[in-house]
JSON list of C-alpha atoms in Angstrom, two decimals:
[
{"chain": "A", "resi": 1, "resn": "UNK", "atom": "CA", "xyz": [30.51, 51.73, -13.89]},
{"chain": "A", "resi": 2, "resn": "UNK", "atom": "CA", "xyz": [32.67, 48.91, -15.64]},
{"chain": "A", "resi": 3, "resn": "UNK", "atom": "CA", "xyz": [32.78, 46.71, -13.09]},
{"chain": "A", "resi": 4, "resn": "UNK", "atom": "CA", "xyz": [28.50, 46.30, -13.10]},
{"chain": "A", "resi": 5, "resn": "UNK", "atom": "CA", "xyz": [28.90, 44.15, -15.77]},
{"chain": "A", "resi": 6, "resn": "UNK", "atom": "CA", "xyz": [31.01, 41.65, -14.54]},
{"chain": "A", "resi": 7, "resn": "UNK", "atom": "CA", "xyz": [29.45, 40.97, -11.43]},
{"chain": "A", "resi": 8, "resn": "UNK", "atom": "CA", "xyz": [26.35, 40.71, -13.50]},
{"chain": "A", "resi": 9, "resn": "UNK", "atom": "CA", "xyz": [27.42, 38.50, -15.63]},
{"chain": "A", "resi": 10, "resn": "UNK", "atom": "CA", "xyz": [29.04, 36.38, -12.55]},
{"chain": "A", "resi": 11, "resn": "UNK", "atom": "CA", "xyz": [25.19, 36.29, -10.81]},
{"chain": "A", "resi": 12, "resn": "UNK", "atom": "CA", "xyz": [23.62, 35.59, -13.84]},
{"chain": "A", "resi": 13, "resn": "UNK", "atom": "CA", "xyz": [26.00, 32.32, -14.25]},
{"chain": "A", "resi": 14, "resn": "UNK", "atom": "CA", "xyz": [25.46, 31.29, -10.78]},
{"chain": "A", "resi": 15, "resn": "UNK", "atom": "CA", "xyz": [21.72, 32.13, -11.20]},
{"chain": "A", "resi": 16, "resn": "UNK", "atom": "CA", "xyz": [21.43, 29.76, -14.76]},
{"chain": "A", "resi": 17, "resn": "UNK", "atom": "CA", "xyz": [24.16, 27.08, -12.78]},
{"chain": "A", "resi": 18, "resn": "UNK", "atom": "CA", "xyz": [21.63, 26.85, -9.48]},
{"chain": "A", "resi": 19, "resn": "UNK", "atom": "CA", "xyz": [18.65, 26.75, -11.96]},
{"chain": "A", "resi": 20, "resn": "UNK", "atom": "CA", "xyz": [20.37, 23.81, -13.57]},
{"chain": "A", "resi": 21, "resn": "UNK", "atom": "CA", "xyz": [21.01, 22.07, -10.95]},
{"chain": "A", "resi": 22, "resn": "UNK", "atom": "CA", "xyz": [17.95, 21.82, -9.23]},
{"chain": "A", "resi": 23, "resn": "UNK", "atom": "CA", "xyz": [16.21, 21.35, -12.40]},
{"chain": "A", "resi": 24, "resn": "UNK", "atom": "CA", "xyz": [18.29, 17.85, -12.76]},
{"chain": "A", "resi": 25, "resn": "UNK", "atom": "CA", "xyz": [17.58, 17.36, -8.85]},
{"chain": "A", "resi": 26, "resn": "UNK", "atom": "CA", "xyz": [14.25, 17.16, -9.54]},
{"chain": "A", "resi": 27, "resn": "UNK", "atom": "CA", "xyz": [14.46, 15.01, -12.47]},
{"chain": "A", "resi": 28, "resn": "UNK", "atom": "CA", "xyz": [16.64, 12.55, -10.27]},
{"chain": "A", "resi": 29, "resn": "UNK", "atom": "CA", "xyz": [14.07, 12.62, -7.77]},
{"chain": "A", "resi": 30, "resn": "UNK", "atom": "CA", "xyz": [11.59, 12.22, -9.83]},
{"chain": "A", "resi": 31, "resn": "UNK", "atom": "CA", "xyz": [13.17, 9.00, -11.51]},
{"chain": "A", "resi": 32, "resn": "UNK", "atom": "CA", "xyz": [13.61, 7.88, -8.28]},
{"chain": "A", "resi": 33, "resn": "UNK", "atom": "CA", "xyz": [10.43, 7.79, -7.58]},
{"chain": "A", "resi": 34, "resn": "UNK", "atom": "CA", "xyz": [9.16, 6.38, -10.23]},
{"chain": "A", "resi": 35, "resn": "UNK", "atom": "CA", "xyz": [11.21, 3.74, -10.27]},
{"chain": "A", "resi": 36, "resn": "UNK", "atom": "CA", "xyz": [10.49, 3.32, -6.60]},
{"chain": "A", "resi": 37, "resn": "UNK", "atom": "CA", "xyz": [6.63, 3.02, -7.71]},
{"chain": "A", "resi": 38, "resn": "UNK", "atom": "CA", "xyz": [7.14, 0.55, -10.54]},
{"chain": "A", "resi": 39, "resn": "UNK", "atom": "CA", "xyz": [9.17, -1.69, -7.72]},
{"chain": "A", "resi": 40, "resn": "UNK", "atom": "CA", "xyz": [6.24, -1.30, -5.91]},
{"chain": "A", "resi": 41, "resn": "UNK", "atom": "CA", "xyz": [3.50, -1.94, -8.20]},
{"chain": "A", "resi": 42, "resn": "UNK", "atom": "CA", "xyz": [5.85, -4.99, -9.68]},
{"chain": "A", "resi": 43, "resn": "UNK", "atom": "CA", "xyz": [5.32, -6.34, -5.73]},
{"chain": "A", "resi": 44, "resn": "UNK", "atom": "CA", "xyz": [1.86, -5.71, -5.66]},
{"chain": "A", "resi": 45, "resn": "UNK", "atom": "CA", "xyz": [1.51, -7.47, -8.95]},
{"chain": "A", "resi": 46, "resn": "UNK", "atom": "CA", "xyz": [3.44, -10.32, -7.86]},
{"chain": "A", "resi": 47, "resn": "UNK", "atom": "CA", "xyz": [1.32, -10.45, -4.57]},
{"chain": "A", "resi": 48, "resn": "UNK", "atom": "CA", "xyz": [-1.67, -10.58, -6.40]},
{"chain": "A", "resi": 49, "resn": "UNK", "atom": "CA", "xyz": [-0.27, -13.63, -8.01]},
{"chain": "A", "resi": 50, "resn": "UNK", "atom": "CA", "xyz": [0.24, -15.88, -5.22]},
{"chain": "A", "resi": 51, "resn": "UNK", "atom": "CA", "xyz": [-2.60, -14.78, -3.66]},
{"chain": "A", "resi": 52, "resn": "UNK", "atom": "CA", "xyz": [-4.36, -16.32, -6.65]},
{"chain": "A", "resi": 53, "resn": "UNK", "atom": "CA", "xyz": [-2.27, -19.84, -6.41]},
{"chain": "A", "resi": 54, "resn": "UNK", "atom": "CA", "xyz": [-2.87, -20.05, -2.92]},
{"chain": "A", "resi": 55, "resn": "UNK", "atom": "CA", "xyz": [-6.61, -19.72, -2.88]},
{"chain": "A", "resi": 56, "resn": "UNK", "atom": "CA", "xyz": [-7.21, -21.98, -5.42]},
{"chain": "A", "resi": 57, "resn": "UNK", "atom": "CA", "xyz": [-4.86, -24.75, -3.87]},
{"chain": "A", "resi": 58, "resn": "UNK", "atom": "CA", "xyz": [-6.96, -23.84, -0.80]},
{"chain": "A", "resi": 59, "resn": "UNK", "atom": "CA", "xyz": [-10.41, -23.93, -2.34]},
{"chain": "A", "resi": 60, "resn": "UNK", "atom": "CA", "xyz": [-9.37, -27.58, -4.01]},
{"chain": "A", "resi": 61, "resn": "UNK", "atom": "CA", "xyz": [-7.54, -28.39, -0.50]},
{"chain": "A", "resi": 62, "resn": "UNK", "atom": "CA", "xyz": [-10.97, -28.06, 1.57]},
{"chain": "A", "resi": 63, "resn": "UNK", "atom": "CA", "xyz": [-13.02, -30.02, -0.05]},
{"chain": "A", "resi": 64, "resn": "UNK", "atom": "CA", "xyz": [-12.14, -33.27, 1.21]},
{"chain": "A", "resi": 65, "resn": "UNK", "atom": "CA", "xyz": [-11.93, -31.60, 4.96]},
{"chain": "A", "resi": 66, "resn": "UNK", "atom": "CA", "xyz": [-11.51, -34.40, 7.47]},
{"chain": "A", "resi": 67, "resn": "UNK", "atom": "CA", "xyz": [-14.11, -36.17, 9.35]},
{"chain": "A", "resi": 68, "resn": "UNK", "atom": "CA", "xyz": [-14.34, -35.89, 13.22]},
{"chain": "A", "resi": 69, "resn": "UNK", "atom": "CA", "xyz": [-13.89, -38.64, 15.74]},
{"chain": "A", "resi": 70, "resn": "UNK", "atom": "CA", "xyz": [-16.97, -41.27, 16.28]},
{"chain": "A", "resi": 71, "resn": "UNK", "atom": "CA", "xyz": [-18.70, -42.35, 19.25]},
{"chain": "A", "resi": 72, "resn": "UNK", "atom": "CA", "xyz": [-17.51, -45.64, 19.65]},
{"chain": "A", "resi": 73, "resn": "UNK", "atom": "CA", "xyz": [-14.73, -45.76, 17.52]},
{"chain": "A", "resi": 74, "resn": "UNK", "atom": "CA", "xyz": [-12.22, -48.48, 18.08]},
{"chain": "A", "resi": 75, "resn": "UNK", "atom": "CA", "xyz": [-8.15, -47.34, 18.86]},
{"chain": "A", "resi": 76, "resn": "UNK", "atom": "CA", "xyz": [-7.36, -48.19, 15.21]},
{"chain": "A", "resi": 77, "resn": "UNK", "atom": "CA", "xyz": [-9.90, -46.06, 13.67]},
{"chain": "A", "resi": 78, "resn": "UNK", "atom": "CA", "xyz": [-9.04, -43.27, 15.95]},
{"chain": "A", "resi": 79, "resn": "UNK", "atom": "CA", "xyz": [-5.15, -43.37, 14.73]},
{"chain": "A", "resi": 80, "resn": "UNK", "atom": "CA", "xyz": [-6.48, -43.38, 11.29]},
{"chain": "A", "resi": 81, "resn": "UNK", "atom": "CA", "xyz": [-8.85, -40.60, 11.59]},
{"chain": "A", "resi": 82, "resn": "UNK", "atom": "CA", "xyz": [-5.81, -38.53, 13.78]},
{"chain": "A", "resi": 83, "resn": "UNK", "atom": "CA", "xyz": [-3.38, -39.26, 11.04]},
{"chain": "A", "resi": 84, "resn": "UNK", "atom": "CA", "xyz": [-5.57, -38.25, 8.37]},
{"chain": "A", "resi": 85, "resn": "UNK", "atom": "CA", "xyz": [-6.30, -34.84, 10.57]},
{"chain": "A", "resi": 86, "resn": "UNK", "atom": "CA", "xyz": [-2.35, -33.84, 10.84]},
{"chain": "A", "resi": 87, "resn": "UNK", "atom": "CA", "xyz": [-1.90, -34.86, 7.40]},
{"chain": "A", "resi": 88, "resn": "UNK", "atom": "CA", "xyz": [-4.24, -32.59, 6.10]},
{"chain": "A", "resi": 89, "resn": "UNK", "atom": "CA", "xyz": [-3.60, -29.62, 8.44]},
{"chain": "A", "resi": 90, "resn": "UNK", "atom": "CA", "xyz": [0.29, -30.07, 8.13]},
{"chain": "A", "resi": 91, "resn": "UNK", "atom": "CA", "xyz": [-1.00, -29.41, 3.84]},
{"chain": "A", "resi": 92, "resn": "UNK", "atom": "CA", "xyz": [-3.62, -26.80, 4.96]},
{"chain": "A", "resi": 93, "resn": "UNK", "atom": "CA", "xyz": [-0.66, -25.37, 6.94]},
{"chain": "A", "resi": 94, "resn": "UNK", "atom": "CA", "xyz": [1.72, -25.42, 3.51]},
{"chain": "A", "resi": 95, "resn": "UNK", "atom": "CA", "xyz": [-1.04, -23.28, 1.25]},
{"chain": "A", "resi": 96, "resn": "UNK", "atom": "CA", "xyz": [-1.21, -20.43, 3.94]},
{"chain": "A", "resi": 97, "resn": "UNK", "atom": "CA", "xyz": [2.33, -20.02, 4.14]},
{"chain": "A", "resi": 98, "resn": "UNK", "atom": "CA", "xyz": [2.65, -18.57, 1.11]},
{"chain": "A", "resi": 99, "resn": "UNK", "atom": "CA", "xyz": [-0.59, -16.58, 1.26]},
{"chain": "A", "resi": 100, "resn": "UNK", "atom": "CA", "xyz": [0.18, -14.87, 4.44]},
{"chain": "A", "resi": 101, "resn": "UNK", "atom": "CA", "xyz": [4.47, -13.75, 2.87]},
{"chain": "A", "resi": 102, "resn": "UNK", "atom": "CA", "xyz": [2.02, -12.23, -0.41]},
{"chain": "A", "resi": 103, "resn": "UNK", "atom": "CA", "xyz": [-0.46, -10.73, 2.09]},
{"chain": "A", "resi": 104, "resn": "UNK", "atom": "CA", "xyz": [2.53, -8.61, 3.92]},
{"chain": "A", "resi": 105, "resn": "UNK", "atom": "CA", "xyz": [3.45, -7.05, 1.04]},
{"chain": "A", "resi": 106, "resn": "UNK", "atom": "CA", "xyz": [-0.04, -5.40, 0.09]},
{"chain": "A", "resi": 107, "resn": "UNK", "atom": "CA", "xyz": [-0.05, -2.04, 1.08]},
{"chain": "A", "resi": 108, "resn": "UNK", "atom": "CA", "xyz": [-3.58, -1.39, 1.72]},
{"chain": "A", "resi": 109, "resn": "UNK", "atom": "CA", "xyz": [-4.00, -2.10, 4.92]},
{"chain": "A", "resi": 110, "resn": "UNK", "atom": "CA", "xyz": [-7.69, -2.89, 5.41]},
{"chain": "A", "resi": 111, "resn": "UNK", "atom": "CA", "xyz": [-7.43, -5.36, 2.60]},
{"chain": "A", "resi": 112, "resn": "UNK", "atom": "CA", "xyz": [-4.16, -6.39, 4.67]},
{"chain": "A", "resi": 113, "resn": "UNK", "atom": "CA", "xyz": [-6.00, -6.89, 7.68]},
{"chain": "A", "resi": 114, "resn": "UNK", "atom": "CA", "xyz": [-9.08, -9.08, 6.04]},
{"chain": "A", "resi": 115, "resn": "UNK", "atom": "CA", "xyz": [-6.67, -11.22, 4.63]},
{"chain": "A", "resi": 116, "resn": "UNK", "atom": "CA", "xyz": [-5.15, -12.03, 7.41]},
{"chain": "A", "resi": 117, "resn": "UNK", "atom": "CA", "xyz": [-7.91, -12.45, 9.42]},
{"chain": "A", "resi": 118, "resn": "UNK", "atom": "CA", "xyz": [-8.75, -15.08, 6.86]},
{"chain": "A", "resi": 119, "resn": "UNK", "atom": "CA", "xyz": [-6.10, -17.21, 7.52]},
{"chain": "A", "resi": 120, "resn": "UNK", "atom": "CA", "xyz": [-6.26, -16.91, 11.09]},
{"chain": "A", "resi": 121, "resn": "UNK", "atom": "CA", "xyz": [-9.62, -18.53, 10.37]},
{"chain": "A", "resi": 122, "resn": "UNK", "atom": "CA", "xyz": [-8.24, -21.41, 8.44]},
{"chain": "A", "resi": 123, "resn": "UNK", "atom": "CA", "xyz": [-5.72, -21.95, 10.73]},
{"chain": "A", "resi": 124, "resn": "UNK", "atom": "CA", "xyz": [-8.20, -22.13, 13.50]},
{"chain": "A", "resi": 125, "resn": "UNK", "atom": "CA", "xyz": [-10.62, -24.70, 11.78]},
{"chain": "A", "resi": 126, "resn": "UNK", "atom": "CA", "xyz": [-9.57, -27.72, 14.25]},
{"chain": "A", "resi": 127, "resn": "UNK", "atom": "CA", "xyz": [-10.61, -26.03, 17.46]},
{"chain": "A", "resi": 128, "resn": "UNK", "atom": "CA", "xyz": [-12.14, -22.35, 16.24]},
{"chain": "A", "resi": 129, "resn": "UNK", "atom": "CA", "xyz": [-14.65, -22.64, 14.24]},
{"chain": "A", "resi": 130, "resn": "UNK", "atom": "CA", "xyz": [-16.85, -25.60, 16.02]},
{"chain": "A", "resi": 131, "resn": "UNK", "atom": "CA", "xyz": [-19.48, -23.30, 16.46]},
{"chain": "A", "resi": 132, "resn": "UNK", "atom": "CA", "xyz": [-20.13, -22.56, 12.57]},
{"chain": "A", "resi": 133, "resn": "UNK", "atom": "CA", "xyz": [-19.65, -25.85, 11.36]},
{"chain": "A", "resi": 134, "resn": "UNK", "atom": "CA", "xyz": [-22.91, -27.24, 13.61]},
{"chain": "A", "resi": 135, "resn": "UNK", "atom": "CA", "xyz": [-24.86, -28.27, 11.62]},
{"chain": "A", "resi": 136, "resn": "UNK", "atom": "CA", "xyz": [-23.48, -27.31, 8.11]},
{"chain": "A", "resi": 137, "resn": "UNK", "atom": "CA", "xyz": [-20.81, -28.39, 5.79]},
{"chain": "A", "resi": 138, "resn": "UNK", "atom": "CA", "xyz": [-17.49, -28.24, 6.99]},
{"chain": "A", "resi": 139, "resn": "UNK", "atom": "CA", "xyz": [-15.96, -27.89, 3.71]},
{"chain": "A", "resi": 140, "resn": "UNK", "atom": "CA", "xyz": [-18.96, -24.79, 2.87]},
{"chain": "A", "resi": 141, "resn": "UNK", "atom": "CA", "xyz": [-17.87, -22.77, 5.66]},
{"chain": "A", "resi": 142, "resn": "UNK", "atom": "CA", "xyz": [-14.09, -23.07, 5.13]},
{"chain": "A", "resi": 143, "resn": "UNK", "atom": "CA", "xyz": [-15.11, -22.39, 0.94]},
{"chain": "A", "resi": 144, "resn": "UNK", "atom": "CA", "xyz": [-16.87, -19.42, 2.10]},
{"chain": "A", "resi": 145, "resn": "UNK", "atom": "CA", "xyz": [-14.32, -18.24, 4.14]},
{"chain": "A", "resi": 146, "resn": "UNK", "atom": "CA", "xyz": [-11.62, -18.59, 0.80]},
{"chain": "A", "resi": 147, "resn": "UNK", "atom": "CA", "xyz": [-13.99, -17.12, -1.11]},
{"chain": "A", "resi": 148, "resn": "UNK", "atom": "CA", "xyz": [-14.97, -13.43, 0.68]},
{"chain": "A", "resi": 149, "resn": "UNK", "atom": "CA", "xyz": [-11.02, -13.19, 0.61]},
{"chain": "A", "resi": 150, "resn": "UNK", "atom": "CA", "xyz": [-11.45, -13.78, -3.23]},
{"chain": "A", "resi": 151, "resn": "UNK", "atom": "CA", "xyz": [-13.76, -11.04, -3.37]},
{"chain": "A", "resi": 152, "resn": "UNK", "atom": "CA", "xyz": [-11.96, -8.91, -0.94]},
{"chain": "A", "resi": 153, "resn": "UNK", "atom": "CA", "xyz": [-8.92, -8.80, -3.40]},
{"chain": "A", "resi": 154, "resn": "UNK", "atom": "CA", "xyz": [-11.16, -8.37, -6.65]},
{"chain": "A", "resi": 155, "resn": "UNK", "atom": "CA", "xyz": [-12.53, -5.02, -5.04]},
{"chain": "A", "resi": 156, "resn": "UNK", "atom": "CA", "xyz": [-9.51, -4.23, -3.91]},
{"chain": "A", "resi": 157, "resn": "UNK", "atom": "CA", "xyz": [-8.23, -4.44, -7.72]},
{"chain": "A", "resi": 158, "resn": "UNK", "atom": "CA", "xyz": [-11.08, -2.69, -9.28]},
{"chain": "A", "resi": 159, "resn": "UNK", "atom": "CA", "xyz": [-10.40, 0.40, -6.51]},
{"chain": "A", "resi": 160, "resn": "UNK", "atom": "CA", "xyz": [-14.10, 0.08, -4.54]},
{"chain": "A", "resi": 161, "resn": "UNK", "atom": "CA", "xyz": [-14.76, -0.70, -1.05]},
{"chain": "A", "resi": 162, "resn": "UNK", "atom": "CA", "xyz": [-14.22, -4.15, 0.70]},
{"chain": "A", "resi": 163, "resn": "UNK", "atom": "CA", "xyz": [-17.43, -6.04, 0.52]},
{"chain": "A", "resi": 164, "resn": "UNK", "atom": "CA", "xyz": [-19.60, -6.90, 3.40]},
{"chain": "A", "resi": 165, "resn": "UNK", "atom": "CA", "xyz": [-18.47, -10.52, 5.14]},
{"chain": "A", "resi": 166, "resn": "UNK", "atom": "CA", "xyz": [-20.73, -13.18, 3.62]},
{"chain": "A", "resi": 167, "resn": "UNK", "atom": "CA", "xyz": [-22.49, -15.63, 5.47]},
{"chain": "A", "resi": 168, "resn": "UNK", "atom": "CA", "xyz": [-19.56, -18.36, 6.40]},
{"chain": "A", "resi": 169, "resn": "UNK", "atom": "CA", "xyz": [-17.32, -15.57, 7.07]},
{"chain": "A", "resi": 170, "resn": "UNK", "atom": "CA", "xyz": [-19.27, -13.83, 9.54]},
{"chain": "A", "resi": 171, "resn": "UNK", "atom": "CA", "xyz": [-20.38, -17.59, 11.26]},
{"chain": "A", "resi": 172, "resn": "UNK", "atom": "CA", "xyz": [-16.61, -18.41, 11.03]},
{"chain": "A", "resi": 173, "resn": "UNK", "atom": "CA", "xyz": [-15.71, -14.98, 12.95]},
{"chain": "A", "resi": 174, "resn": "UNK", "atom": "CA", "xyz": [-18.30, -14.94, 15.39]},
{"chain": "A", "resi": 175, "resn": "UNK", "atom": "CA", "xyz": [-16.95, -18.74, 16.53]},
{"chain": "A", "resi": 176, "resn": "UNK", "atom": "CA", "xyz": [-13.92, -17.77, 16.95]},
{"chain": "A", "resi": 177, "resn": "UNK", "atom": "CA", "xyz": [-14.54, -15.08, 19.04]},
{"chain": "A", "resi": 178, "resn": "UNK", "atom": "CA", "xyz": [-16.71, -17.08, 21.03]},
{"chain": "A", "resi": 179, "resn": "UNK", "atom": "CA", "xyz": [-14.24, -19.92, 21.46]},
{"chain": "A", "resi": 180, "resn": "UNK", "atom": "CA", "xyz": [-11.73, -17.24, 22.67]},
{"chain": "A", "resi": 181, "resn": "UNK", "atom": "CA", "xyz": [-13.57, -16.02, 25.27]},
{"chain": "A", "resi": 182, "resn": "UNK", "atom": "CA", "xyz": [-14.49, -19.73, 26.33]},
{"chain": "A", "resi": 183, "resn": "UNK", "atom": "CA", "xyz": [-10.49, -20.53, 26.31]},
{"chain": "A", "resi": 184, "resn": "UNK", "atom": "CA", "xyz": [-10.19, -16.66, 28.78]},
{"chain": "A", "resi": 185, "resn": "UNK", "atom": "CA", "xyz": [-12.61, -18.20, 30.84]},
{"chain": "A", "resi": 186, "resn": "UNK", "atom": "CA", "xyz": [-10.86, -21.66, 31.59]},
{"chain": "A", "resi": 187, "resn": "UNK", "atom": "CA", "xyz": [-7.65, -20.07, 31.78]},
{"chain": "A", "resi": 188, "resn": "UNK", "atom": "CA", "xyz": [-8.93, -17.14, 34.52]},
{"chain": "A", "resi": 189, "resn": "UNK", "atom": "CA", "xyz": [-10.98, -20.39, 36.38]},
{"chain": "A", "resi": 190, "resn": "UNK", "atom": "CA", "xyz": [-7.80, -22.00, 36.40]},
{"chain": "A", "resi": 191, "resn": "UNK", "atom": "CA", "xyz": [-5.23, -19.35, 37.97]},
{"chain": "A", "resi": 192, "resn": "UNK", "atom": "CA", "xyz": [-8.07, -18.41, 40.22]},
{"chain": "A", "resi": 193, "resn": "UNK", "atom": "CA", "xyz": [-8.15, -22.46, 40.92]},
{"chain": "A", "resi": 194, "resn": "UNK", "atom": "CA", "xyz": [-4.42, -21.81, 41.07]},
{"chain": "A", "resi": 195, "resn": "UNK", "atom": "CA", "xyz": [-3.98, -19.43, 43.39]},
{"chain": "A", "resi": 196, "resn": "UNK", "atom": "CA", "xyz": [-6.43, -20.40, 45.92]},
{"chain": "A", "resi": 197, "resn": "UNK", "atom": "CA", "xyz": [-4.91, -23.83, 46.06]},
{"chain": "A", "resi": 198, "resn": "UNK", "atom": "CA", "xyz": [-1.42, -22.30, 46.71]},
{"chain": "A", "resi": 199, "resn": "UNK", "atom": "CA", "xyz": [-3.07, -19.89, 49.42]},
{"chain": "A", "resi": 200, "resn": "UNK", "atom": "CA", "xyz": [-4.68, -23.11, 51.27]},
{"chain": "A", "resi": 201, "resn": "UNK", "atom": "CA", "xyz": [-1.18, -24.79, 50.95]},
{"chain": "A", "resi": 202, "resn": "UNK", "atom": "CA", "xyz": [0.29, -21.52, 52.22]},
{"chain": "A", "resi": 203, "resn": "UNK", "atom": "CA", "xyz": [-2.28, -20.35, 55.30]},
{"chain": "A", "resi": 204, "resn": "UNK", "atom": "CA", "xyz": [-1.41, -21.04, 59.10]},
{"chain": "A", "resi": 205, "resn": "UNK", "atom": "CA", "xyz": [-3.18, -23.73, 60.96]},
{"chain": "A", "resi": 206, "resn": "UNK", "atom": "CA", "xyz": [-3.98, -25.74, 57.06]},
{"chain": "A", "resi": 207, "resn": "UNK", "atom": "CA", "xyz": [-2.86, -29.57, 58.31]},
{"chain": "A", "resi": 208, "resn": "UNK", "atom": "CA", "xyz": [-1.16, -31.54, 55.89]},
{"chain": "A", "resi": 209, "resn": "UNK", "atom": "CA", "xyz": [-1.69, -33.46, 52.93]},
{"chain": "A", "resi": 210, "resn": "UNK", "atom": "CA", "xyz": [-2.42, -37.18, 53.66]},
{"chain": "A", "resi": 211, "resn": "UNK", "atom": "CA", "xyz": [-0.03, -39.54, 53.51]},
{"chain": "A", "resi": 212, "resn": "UNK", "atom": "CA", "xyz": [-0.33, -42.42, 51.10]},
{"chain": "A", "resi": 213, "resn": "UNK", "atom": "CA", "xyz": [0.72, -45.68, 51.36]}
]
């Protein structure tokens, strides 16, 4: 029949035109992608490289932690030893900064989530971490600390598992965790203190504060 061989011919050039076409969506897509990766690995690359600055400002930073007030100690030497305290937390403060903007940007989120821990940690070295600086080196602990984060990102590099916590990390943890619960506890004792103050104030037959003066 004549006209099988123009409607064949008509399929087969719609057939060889769809062909064509998705074969050049998938290359698009897959140049998308790819380029989408190489952003992505640029990032992590970039990351990588703060991360780097900022722990070894941090590492340098520590060592000359400040002292803690003495027994004793006359108004003057208190200023001094406050000033010297906000100074160097206001520069502690200026090394995490960039750390933690380079930590959101790593994908892996376990790493993610050490890191950050980490600098919750250093930012908690005033009031957090009493407990693991008794009776060692301030400036160990907070190295230690900088340091499992080092290691942390070098496994993370070389594709194997995040390493155990070392020592100062796992003293630095378990004070702040400790710490926390001690600040729960004040704050329940004082809305309980709170609220039974307001409920005396508020129950029938309570007689008046005392007048003064």
């Amino acid at each position: 029949m004549d006209w099988i061989s123009p409607v064949s011919g008509l399929v087969g050039a719609l057939v060889g035109a769809g062909l064509s076409y998705l074969g050049t969506h998938r290359a698009q897509a897959k140049a998308l992608a790819d380029a989408r990766l190489a952003r992505l690995q640029a990032k992590q690359d970039q990351a990588v490289t703060t991360l780097a600055e900022a722990f070894g400002d941090l590492q340098k930073h520590v060592r000359e932690v400040p002292g803690e007030w003495e027994p004793g100690m006359d108004a003057g030497g208190t200023a001094a030893v406050t000033a010297s305290r906000q100074a160097w937390d206001e520069k502690l403060q200026d090394s995490i900064a960039p750390a933690r903007l380079a930590i959101g940007v790593i994908r892996e989120k376990k790493l993610r989530h050490r890191l950050n821990e980490t600098m919750n940690l250093l930012e908690e070295w005033d009031g957090g971490l009493v407990y693991a600086f008794h009776g060692r080196s301030r400036a160990g602990v907070l190295r230690g600390v900088i340091a499992h984060a080092v290691e942390c990102v070098g496994a993370w590099q070389r594709e194997e598992a995040l390493p155990e916590p070392n020592h100062a990390f796992r003293e630095a943890r378990e004070s702040m965790q400790a710490k926390r619960d001690e600040w729960e506890a004040i704050a329940e004792a004082q809305e309980e203190d709170r609220l039974r103050r307001r409920a005396e104030r508020d129950s029938p037959g309570t007689p008046p504060p005392p007048v003064v003066g």
